[in-house]
Amino acid sequence: MSSTASTASTLSAVTPAERTGARTDEAAVLIGGARDRIDALDDRIIGLVQERMAVSAVIQQARITSGGRRVNLSRETAVLGHYRDALGKPGTALAMTLLELCRGRV
């Protein structure tokens, strides 16, 4: 038996409850559906981040072409505050990550 077939047969032998860490099959079904929804949301979030990166590149290019700097620190501070206000302290870390992803791609 191939390693892929062996892995597939091992996974099929695992119950939904065991796969999700739930104590009942009913909870496992709920968790499985919720995880599918999270995966779909993550795909949308990744798409939105990629779109944000593209828009940021347009802004940076326009700013540089006009003789300005690539980064506008007052704008970044406003973005950090917006995320912090909406999501608390972890929002600041998320905003920092987004800003880092969007900088310097021009």
JSON list of C-alpha atoms in Angstrom, two decimals:
[
{"chain": "A", "resi": 1, "resn": "MET", "atom": "CA", "xyz": [0.00, 0.00, 0.00]},
{"chain": "A", "resi": 2, "resn": "SER", "atom": "CA", "xyz": [1.34, 3.44, -0.89]},
{"chain": "A", "resi": 3, "resn": "SER", "atom": "CA", "xyz": [1.98, 6.02, 1.80]},
{"chain": "A", "resi": 4, "resn": "THR", "atom": "CA", "xyz": [-0.85, 8.19, 0.42]},
{"chain": "A", "resi": 5, "resn": "ALA", "atom": "CA", "xyz": [-3.30, 5.28, 0.51]},
{"chain": "A", "resi": 6, "resn": "SER", "atom": "CA", "xyz": [-2.14, 4.40, 4.02]},
{"chain": "A", "resi": 7, "resn": "THR", "atom": "CA", "xyz": [-2.64, 7.99, 5.20]},
{"chain": "A", "resi": 8, "resn": "ALA", "atom": "CA", "xyz": [-6.08, 8.15, 3.57]},
{"chain": "A", "resi": 9, "resn": "SER", "atom": "CA", "xyz": [-7.18, 4.90, 5.22]},
{"chain": "A", "resi": 10, "resn": "THR", "atom": "CA", "xyz": [-5.86, 6.12, 8.59]},
{"chain": "A", "resi": 11, "resn": "LEU", "atom": "CA", "xyz": [-7.78, 9.39, 8.24]},
{"chain": "A", "resi": 12, "resn": "SER", "atom": "CA", "xyz": [-10.98, 7.59, 7.32]},
{"chain": "A", "resi": 13, "resn": "ALA", "atom": "CA", "xyz": [-10.62, 5.43, 10.43]},
{"chain": "A", "resi": 14, "resn": "VAL", "atom": "CA", "xyz": [-10.57, 8.55, 12.62]},
{"chain": "A", "resi": 15, "resn": "THR", "atom": "CA", "xyz": [-14.01, 9.67, 13.71]},
{"chain": "A", "resi": 16, "resn": "PRO", "atom": "CA", "xyz": [-15.16, 13.27, 13.13]},
{"chain": "A", "resi": 17, "resn": "ALA", "atom": "CA", "xyz": [-15.09, 13.79, 16.91]},
{"chain": "A", "resi": 18, "resn": "GLU", "atom": "CA", "xyz": [-11.47, 12.64, 17.10]},
{"chain": "A", "resi": 19, "resn": "ARG", "atom": "CA", "xyz": [-10.49, 14.80, 14.11]},
{"chain": "A", "resi": 20, "resn": "THR", "atom": "CA", "xyz": [-11.94, 17.97, 15.68]},
{"chain": "A", "resi": 21, "resn": "GLY", "atom": "CA", "xyz": [-11.25, 17.31, 19.35]},
{"chain": "A", "resi": 22, "resn": "ALA", "atom": "CA", "xyz": [-14.99, 17.31, 20.08]},
{"chain": "A", "resi": 23, "resn": "ARG", "atom": "CA", "xyz": [-16.54, 14.91, 22.55]},
{"chain": "A", "resi": 24, "resn": "THR", "atom": "CA", "xyz": [-19.59, 14.11, 20.40]},
{"chain": "A", "resi": 25, "resn": "ASP", "atom": "CA", "xyz": [-20.24, 13.57, 16.71]},
{"chain": "A", "resi": 26, "resn": "GLU", "atom": "CA", "xyz": [-22.84, 16.36, 16.80]},
{"chain": "A", "resi": 27, "resn": "ALA", "atom": "CA", "xyz": [-20.26, 18.84, 18.07]},
{"chain": "A", "resi": 28, "resn": "ALA", "atom": "CA", "xyz": [-17.78, 17.54, 15.51]},
{"chain": "A", "resi": 29, "resn": "VAL", "atom": "CA", "xyz": [-20.21, 18.25, 12.67]},
{"chain": "A", "resi": 30, "resn": "LEU", "atom": "CA", "xyz": [-20.77, 21.77, 14.00]},
{"chain": "A", "resi": 31, "resn": "ILE", "atom": "CA", "xyz": [-17.01, 22.34, 14.32]},
{"chain": "A", "resi": 32, "resn": "GLY", "atom": "CA", "xyz": [-16.36, 20.94, 10.85]},
{"chain": "A", "resi": 33, "resn": "GLY", "atom": "CA", "xyz": [-18.89, 23.32, 9.31]},
{"chain": "A", "resi": 34, "resn": "ALA", "atom": "CA", "xyz": [-17.51, 26.26, 11.27]},
{"chain": "A", "resi": 35, "resn": "ARG", "atom": "CA", "xyz": [-13.97, 25.40, 10.18]},
{"chain": "A", "resi": 36, "resn": "ASP", "atom": "CA", "xyz": [-15.10, 25.33, 6.56]},
{"chain": "A", "resi": 37, "resn": "ARG", "atom": "CA", "xyz": [-16.57, 28.81, 7.07]},
{"chain": "A", "resi": 38, "resn": "ILE", "atom": "CA", "xyz": [-13.32, 30.02, 8.67]},
{"chain": "A", "resi": 39, "resn": "ASP", "atom": "CA", "xyz": [-11.34, 28.64, 5.73]},
{"chain": "A", "resi": 40, "resn": "ALA", "atom": "CA", "xyz": [-13.62, 30.55, 3.33]},
{"chain": "A", "resi": 41, "resn": "LEU", "atom": "CA", "xyz": [-13.24, 33.72, 5.41]},
{"chain": "A", "resi": 42, "resn": "ASP", "atom": "CA", "xyz": [-9.46, 33.30, 5.45]},
{"chain": "A", "resi": 43, "resn": "ASP", "atom": "CA", "xyz": [-9.47, 33.04, 1.65]},
{"chain": "A", "resi": 44, "resn": "ARG", "atom": "CA", "xyz": [-11.47, 36.27, 1.44]},
{"chain": "A", "resi": 45, "resn": "ILE", "atom": "CA", "xyz": [-9.17, 38.01, 3.95]},
{"chain": "A", "resi": 46, "resn": "ILE", "atom": "CA", "xyz": [-6.10, 36.97, 1.95]},
{"chain": "A", "resi": 47, "resn": "GLY", "atom": "CA", "xyz": [-7.73, 38.33, -1.21]},
{"chain": "A", "resi": 48, "resn": "LEU", "atom": "CA", "xyz": [-8.52, 41.61, 0.51]},
{"chain": "A", "resi": 49, "resn": "VAL", "atom": "CA", "xyz": [-4.96, 41.91, 1.82]},
{"chain": "A", "resi": 50, "resn": "GLN", "atom": "CA", "xyz": [-3.63, 41.32, -1.69]},
{"chain": "A", "resi": 51, "resn": "GLU", "atom": "CA", "xyz": [-6.01, 43.98, -3.00]},
{"chain": "A", "resi": 52, "resn": "ARG", "atom": "CA", "xyz": [-4.86, 46.38, -0.27]},
{"chain": "A", "resi": 53, "resn": "MET", "atom": "CA", "xyz": [-1.25, 45.73, -1.25]},
{"chain": "A", "resi": 54, "resn": "ALA", "atom": "CA", "xyz": [-2.02, 46.60, -4.88]},
{"chain": "A", "resi": 55, "resn": "VAL", "atom": "CA", "xyz": [-3.84, 49.82, -3.95]},
{"chain": "A", "resi": 56, "resn": "SER", "atom": "CA", "xyz": [-1.00, 50.77, -1.61]},
{"chain": "A", "resi": 57, "resn": "ALA", "atom": "CA", "xyz": [1.51, 50.26, -4.43]},
{"chain": "A", "resi": 58, "resn": "VAL", "atom": "CA", "xyz": [-0.49, 52.68, -6.62]},
{"chain": "A", "resi": 59, "resn": "ILE", "atom": "CA", "xyz": [-0.49, 55.27, -3.82]},
{"chain": "A", "resi": 60, "resn": "GLN", "atom": "CA", "xyz": [3.24, 54.86, -3.15]},
{"chain": "A", "resi": 61, "resn": "GLN", "atom": "CA", "xyz": [4.09, 55.12, -6.84]},
{"chain": "A", "resi": 62, "resn": "ALA", "atom": "CA", "xyz": [2.04, 58.32, -7.19]},
{"chain": "A", "resi": 63, "resn": "ARG", "atom": "CA", "xyz": [3.65, 59.80, -4.09]},
{"chain": "A", "resi": 64, "resn": "ILE", "atom": "CA", "xyz": [7.19, 58.93, -5.26]},
{"chain": "A", "resi": 65, "resn": "THR", "atom": "CA", "xyz": [6.54, 60.14, -8.81]},
{"chain": "A", "resi": 66, "resn": "SER", "atom": "CA", "xyz": [5.34, 63.48, -7.45]},
{"chain": "A", "resi": 67, "resn": "GLY", "atom": "CA", "xyz": [8.55, 63.85, -5.43]},
{"chain": "A", "resi": 68, "resn": "GLY", "atom": "CA", "xyz": [7.17, 62.66, -2.11]},
{"chain": "A", "resi": 69, "resn": "ARG", "atom": "CA", "xyz": [8.29, 59.93, 0.23]},
{"chain": "A", "resi": 70, "resn": "ARG", "atom": "CA", "xyz": [7.24, 56.30, -0.14]},
{"chain": "A", "resi": 71, "resn": "VAL", "atom": "CA", "xyz": [5.76, 56.18, 3.38]},
{"chain": "A", "resi": 72, "resn": "ASN", "atom": "CA", "xyz": [3.41, 58.70, 5.00]},
{"chain": "A", "resi": 73, "resn": "LEU", "atom": "CA", "xyz": [3.91, 58.25, 8.75]},
{"chain": "A", "resi": 74, "resn": "SER", "atom": "CA", "xyz": [0.87, 60.30, 9.78]},
{"chain": "A", "resi": 75, "resn": "ARG", "atom": "CA", "xyz": [-1.34, 58.06, 7.60]},
{"chain": "A", "resi": 76, "resn": "GLU", "atom": "CA", "xyz": [0.23, 54.94, 9.09]},
{"chain": "A", "resi": 77, "resn": "THR", "atom": "CA", "xyz": [-0.42, 56.30, 12.58]},
{"chain": "A", "resi": 78, "resn": "ALA", "atom": "CA", "xyz": [-4.08, 56.83, 11.67]},
{"chain": "A", "resi": 79, "resn": "VAL", "atom": "CA", "xyz": [-4.33, 53.26, 10.34]},
{"chain": "A", "resi": 80, "resn": "LEU", "atom": "CA", "xyz": [-2.77, 51.90, 13.55]},
{"chain": "A", "resi": 81, "resn": "GLY", "atom": "CA", "xyz": [-5.25, 53.88, 15.64]},
{"chain": "A", "resi": 82, "resn": "HIS", "atom": "CA", "xyz": [-8.20, 52.70, 13.56]},
{"chain": "A", "resi": 83, "resn": "TYR", "atom": "CA", "xyz": [-7.29, 49.03, 14.02]},
{"chain": "A", "resi": 84, "resn": "ARG", "atom": "CA", "xyz": [-6.51, 49.52, 17.72]},
{"chain": "A", "resi": 85, "resn": "ASP", "atom": "CA", "xyz": [-9.86, 51.23, 18.30]},
{"chain": "A", "resi": 86, "resn": "ALA", "atom": "CA", "xyz": [-11.74, 48.49, 16.46]},
{"chain": "A", "resi": 87, "resn": "LEU", "atom": "CA", "xyz": [-9.86, 45.42, 17.73]},
{"chain": "A", "resi": 88, "resn": "GLY", "atom": "CA", "xyz": [-7.91, 46.43, 20.82]},
{"chain": "A", "resi": 89, "resn": "LYS", "atom": "CA", "xyz": [-4.19, 45.91, 21.32]},
{"chain": "A", "resi": 90, "resn": "PRO", "atom": "CA", "xyz": [-4.01, 42.89, 18.94]},
{"chain": "A", "resi": 91, "resn": "GLY", "atom": "CA", "xyz": [-5.47, 45.19, 16.26]},
{"chain": "A", "resi": 92, "resn": "THR", "atom": "CA", "xyz": [-2.31, 47.27, 16.43]},
{"chain": "A", "resi": 93, "resn": "ALA", "atom": "CA", "xyz": [-0.19, 44.19, 15.71]},
{"chain": "A", "resi": 94, "resn": "LEU", "atom": "CA", "xyz": [-2.47, 43.26, 12.83]},
{"chain": "A", "resi": 95, "resn": "ALA", "atom": "CA", "xyz": [-2.24, 46.77, 11.39]},
{"chain": "A", "resi": 96, "resn": "MET", "atom": "CA", "xyz": [1.56, 46.71, 11.72]},
{"chain": "A", "resi": 97, "resn": "THR", "atom": "CA", "xyz": [1.64, 43.46, 9.75]},
{"chain": "A", "resi": 98, "resn": "LEU", "atom": "CA", "xyz": [-0.61, 44.93, 7.04]},
{"chain": "A", "resi": 99, "resn": "LEU", "atom": "CA", "xyz": [1.51, 48.05, 6.82]},
{"chain": "A", "resi": 100, "resn": "GLU", "atom": "CA", "xyz": [4.66, 45.95, 6.56]},
{"chain": "A", "resi": 101, "resn": "LEU", "atom": "CA", "xyz": [3.11, 43.86, 3.77]},
{"chain": "A", "resi": 102, "resn": "CYS", "atom": "CA", "xyz": [2.09, 47.01, 1.90]},
{"chain": "A", "resi": 103, "resn": "ARG", "atom": "CA", "xyz": [5.36, 48.95, 2.15]},
{"chain": "A", "resi": 104, "resn": "GLY", "atom": "CA", "xyz": [8.11, 48.95, -0.42]},
{"chain": "A", "resi": 105, "resn": "ARG", "atom": "CA", "xyz": [6.41, 46.95, -3.13]},
{"chain": "A", "resi": 106, "resn": "VAL", "atom": "CA", "xyz": [6.83, 49.73, -5.69]}
]
